[in-house]
PDB file of C-alpha atoms in Angstrom:
ATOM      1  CA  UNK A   1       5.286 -10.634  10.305  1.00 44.00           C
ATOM      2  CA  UNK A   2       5.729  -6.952   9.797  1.00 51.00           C
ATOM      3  CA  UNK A   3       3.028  -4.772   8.296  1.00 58.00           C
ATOM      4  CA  UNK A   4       3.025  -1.668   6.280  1.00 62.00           C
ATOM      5  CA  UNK A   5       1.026   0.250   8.726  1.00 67.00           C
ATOM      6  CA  UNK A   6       1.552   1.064  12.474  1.00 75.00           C
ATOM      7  CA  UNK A   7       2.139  -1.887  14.793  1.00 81.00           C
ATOM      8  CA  UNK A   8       1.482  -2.451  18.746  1.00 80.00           C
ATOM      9  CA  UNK A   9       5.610  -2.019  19.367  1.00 86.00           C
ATOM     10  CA  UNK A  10       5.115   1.425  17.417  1.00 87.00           C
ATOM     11  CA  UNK A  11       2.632   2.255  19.808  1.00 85.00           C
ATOM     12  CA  UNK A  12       4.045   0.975  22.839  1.00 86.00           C
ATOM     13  CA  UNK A  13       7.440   3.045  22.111  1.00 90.00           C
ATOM     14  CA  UNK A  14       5.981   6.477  20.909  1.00 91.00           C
ATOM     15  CA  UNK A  15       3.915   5.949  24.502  1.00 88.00           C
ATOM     16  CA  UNK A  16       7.480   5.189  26.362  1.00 89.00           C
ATOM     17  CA  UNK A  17       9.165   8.078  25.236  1.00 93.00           C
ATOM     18  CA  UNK A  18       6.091  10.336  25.474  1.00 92.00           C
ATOM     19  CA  UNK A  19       5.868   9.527  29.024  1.00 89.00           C
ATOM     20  CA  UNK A  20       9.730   9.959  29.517  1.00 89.00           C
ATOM     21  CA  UNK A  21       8.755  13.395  27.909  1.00 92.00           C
ATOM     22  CA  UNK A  22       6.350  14.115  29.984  1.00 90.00           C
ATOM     23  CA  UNK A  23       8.331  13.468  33.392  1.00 88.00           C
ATOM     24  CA  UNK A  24      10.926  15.650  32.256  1.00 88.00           C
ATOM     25  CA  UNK A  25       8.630  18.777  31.308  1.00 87.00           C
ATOM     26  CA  UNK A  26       9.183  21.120  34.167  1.00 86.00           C
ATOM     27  CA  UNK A  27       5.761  21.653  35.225  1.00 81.00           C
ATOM     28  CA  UNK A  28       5.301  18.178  35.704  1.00 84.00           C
ATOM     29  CA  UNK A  29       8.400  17.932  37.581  1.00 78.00           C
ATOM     30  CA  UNK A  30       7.948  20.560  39.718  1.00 75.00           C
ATOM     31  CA  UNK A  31       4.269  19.315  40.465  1.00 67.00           C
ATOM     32  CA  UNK A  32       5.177  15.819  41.119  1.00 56.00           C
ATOM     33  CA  UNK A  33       7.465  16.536  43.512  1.00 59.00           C
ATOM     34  CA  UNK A  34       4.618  18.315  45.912  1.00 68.00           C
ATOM     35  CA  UNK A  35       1.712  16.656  44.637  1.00 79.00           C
ATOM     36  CA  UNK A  36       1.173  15.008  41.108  1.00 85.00           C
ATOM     37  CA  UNK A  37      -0.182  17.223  38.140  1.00 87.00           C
ATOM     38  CA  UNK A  38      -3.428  15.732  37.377  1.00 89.00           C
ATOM     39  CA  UNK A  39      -4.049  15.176  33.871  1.00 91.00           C
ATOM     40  CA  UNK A  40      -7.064  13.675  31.115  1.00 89.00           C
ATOM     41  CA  UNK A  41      -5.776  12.077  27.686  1.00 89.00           C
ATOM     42  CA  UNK A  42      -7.682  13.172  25.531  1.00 88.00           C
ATOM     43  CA  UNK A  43      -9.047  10.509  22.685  1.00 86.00           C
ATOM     44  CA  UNK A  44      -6.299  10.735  20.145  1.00 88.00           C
ATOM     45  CA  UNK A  45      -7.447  12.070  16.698  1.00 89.00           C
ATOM     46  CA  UNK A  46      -6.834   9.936  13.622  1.00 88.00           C
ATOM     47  CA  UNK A  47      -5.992  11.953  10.485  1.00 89.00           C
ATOM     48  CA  UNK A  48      -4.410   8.882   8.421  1.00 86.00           C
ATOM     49  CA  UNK A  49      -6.040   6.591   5.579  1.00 82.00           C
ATOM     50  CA  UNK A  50      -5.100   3.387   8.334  1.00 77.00           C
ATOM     51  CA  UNK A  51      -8.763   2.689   9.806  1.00 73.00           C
ATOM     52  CA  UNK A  52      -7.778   1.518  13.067  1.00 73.00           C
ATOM     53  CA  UNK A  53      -9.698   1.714  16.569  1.00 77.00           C
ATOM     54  CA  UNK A  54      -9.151   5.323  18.160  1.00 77.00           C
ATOM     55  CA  UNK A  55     -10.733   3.934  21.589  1.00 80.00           C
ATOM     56  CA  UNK A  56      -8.078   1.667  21.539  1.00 80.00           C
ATOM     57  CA  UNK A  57      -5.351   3.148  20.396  1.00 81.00           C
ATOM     58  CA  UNK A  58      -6.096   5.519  23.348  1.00 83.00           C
ATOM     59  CA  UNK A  59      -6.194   2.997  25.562  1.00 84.00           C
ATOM     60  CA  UNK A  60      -2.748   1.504  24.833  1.00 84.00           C
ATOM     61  CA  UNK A  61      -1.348   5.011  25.326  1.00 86.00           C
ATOM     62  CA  UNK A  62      -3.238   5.539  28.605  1.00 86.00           C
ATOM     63  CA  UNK A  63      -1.827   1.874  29.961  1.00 87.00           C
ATOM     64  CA  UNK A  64       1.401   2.745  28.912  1.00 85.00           C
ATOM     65  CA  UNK A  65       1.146   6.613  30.576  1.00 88.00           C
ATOM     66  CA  UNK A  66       0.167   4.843  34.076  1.00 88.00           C
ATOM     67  CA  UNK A  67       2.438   2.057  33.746  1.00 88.00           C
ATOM     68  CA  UNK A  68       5.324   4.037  33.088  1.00 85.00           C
ATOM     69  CA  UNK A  69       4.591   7.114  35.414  1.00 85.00           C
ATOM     70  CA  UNK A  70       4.083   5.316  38.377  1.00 81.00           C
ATOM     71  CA  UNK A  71       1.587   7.645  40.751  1.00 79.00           C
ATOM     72  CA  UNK A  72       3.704  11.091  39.665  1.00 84.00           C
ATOM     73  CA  UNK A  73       0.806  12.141  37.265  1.00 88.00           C
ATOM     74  CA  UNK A  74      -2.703  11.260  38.037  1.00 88.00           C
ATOM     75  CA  UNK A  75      -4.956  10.457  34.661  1.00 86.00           C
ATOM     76  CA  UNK A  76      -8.288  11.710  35.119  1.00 81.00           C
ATOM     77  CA  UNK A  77     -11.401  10.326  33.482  1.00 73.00           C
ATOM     78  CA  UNK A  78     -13.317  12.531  31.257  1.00 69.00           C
ATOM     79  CA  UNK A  79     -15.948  11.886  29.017  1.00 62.00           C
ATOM     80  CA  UNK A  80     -15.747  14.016  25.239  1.00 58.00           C
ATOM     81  CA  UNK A  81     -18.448  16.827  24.501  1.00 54.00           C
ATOM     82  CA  UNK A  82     -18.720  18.514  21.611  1.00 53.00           C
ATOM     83  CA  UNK A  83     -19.914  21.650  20.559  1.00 46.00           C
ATOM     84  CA  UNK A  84     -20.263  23.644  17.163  1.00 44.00           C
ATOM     85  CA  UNK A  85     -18.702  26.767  17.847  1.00 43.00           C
ATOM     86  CA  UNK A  86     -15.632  24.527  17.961  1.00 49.00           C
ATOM     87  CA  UNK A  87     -14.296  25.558  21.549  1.00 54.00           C
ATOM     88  CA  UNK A  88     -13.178  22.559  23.297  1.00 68.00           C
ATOM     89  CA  UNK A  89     -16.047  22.682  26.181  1.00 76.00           C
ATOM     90  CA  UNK A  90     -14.238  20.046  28.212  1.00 76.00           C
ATOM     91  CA  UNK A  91     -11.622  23.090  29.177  1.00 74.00           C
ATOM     92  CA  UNK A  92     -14.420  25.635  29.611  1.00 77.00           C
ATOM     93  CA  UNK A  93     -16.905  22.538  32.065  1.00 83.00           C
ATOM     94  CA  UNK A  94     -13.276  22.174  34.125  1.00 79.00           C
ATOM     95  CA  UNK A  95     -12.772  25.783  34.424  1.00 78.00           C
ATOM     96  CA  UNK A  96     -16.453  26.392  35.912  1.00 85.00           C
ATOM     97  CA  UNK A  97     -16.058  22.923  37.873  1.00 83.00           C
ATOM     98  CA  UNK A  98     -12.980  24.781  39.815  1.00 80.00           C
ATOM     99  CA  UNK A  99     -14.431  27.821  40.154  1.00 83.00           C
ATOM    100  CA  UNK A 100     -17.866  26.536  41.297  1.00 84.00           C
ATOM    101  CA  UNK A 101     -16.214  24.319  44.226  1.00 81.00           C
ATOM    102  CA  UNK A 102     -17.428  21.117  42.356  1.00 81.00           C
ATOM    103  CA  UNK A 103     -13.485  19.835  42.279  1.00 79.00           C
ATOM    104  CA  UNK A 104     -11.023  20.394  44.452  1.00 73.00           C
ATOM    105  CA  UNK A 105     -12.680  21.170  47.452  1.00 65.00           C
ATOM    106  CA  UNK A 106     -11.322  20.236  50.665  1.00 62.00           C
ATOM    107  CA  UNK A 107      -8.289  17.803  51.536  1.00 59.00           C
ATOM    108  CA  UNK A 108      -9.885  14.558  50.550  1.00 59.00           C
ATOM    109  CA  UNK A 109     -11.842  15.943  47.533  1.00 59.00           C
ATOM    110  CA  UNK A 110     -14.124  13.465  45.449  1.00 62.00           C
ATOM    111  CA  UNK A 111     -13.518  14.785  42.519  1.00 69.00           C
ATOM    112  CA  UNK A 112     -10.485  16.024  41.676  1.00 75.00           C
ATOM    113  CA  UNK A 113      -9.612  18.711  38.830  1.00 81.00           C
ATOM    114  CA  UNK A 114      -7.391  18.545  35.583  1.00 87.00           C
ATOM    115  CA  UNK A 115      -4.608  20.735  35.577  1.00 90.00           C
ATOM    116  CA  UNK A 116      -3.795  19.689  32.057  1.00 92.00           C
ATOM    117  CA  UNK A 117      -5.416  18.017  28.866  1.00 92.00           C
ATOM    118  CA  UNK A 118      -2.995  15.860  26.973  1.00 94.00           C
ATOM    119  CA  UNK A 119      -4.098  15.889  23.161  1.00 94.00           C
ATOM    120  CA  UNK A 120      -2.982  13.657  20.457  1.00 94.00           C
ATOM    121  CA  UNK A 121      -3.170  13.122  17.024  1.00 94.00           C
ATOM    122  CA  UNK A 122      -1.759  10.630  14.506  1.00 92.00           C
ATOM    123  CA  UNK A 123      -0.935  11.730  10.387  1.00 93.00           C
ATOM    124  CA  UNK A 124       0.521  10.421   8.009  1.00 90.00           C
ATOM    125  CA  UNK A 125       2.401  10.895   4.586  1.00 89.00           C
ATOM    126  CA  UNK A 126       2.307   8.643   2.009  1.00 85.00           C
ATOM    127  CA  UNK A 127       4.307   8.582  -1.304  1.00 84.00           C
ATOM    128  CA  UNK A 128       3.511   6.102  -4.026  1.00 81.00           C
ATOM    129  CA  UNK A 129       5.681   5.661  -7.045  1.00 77.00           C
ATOM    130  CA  UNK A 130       5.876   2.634  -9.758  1.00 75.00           C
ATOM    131  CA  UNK A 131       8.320   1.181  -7.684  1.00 78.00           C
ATOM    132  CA  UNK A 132       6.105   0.793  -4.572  1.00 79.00           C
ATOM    133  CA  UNK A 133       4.888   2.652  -1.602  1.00 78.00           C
ATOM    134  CA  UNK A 134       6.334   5.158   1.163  1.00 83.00           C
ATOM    135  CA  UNK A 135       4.465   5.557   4.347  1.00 86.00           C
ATOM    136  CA  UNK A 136       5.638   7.727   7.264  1.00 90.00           C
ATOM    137  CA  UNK A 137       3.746   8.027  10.539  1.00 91.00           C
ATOM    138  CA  UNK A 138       3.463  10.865  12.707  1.00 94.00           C
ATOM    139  CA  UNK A 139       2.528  11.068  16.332  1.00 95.00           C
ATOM    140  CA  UNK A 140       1.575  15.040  17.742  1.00 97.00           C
ATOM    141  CA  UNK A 141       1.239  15.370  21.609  1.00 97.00           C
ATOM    142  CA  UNK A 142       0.198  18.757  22.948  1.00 95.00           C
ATOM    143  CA  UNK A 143      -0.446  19.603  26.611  1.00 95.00           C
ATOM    144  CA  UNK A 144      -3.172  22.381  27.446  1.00 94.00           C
ATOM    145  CA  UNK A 145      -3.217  23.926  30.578  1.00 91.00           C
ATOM    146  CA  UNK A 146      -6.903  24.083  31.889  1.00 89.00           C
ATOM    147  CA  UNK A 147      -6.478  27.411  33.793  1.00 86.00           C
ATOM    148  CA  UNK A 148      -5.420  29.304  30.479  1.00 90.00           C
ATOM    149  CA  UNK A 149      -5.508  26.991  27.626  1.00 90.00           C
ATOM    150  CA  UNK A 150      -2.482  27.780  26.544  1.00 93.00           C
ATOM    151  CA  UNK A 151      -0.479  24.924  24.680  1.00 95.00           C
ATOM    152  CA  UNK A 152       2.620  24.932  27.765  1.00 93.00           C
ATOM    153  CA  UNK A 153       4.553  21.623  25.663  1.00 95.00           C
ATOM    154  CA  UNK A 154       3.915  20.500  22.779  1.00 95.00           C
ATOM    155  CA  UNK A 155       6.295  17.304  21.051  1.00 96.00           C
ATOM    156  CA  UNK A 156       6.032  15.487  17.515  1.00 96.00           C
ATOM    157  CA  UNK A 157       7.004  11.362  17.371  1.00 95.00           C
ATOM    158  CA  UNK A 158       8.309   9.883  14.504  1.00 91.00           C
ATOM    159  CA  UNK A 159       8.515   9.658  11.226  1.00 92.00           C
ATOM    160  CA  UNK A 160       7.592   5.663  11.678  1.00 90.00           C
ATOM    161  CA  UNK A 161       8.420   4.738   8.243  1.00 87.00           C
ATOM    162  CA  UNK A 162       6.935   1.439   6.252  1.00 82.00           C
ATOM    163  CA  UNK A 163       7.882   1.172   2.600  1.00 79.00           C
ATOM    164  CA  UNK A 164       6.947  -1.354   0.467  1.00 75.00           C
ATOM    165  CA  UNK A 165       8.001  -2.574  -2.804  1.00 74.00           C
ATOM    166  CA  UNK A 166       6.112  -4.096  -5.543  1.00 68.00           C
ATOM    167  CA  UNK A 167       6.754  -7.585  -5.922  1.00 60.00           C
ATOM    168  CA  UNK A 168       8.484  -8.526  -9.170  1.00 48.00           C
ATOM    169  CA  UNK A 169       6.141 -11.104  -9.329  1.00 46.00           C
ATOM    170  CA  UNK A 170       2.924  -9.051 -10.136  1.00 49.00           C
ATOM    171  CA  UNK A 171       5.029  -6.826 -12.603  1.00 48.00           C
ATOM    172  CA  UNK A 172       3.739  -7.136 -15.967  1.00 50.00           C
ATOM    173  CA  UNK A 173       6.537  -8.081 -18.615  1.00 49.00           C
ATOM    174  CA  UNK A 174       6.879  -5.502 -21.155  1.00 47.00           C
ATOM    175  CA  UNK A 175       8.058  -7.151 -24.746  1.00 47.00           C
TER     176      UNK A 175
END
């Protein structure tokens, strides 16, 4: 049974081909090759009228991000701060982490420091007419690099389209 909203095989493909994505950007490439980029997911932002769970949405991606990349990007854990002067503090606590010695320090290193944050967000557009309803779903992917914050890929998934039709059942006769 299909619905008209996003389903788990939307999911698990928009997470295939962002991880194919994210193999081929160069910086991961290149870092792979010597060591692997180290990156955090950050929880994907929901700006659609689908009320869905954002833990595990992010969840599903992150699965299919280690499943897929295989030990040629390490996902770091990070827990979500927030601040009101709306800087992201997670890329300001990593920068001071690195420069304090409290990552990355020495070969076998406890902790280990993100070089990137990988930041998502779903939207949607909807169109309804008399004839039914349009939905198209929209996957955003960003990657920040911690050391200058500067947005070094950025890629857009979709439109997943739904439409739906009224049912000529519910249609009221006109005489």
């Amino acid at each position: 049974i299909r619905t008209t909203g996003i389903e788990t095989q939307d999911i698990l493909s928009v997470a295939d081909d962002l991880a194919r994505d994210l193999m081929g950007t160069p910086r991961i490439a290149r870092s792979s090759s010597e060591a692997p980029c180290r990156i955090v997911l950050r929880p994907i932002q929901d700006y659609t009228n689908e009320r869905w769970d954002a833990d595990a949405l992010g969840s599903q991606f992150r699965s299919e991000l280690l499943r897929f990349c295989q030990g040629k990007i390490d996902f770091l854990y990070r827990t979500l701060e927030e601040n009101q002067a709306g800087i992201d503090p997670a890329i300001q606590t990593e920068q001071k982490m690195k420069s304090a010695g409290v990552v990355d320090t020495g070969p076998d290193a406890a902790q280990k420091g993100a070089d990137f944050f990988l930041v998502g967000e779903v939207r949607e557009h909807v169109v309804s007419s008399g004839s039914g309803r349009d939905q198209a779903t929209f996957f955003f992917f960003h990657l920040v690099d911690v050391g200058t914050s500067s947005i070094v890929w950025d890629k857009s998934y979709g439109p997943i389209r739904k439409e739906t039709l009224k049912s000529s059942l519910y249609q009221r006769e006109s005489r």
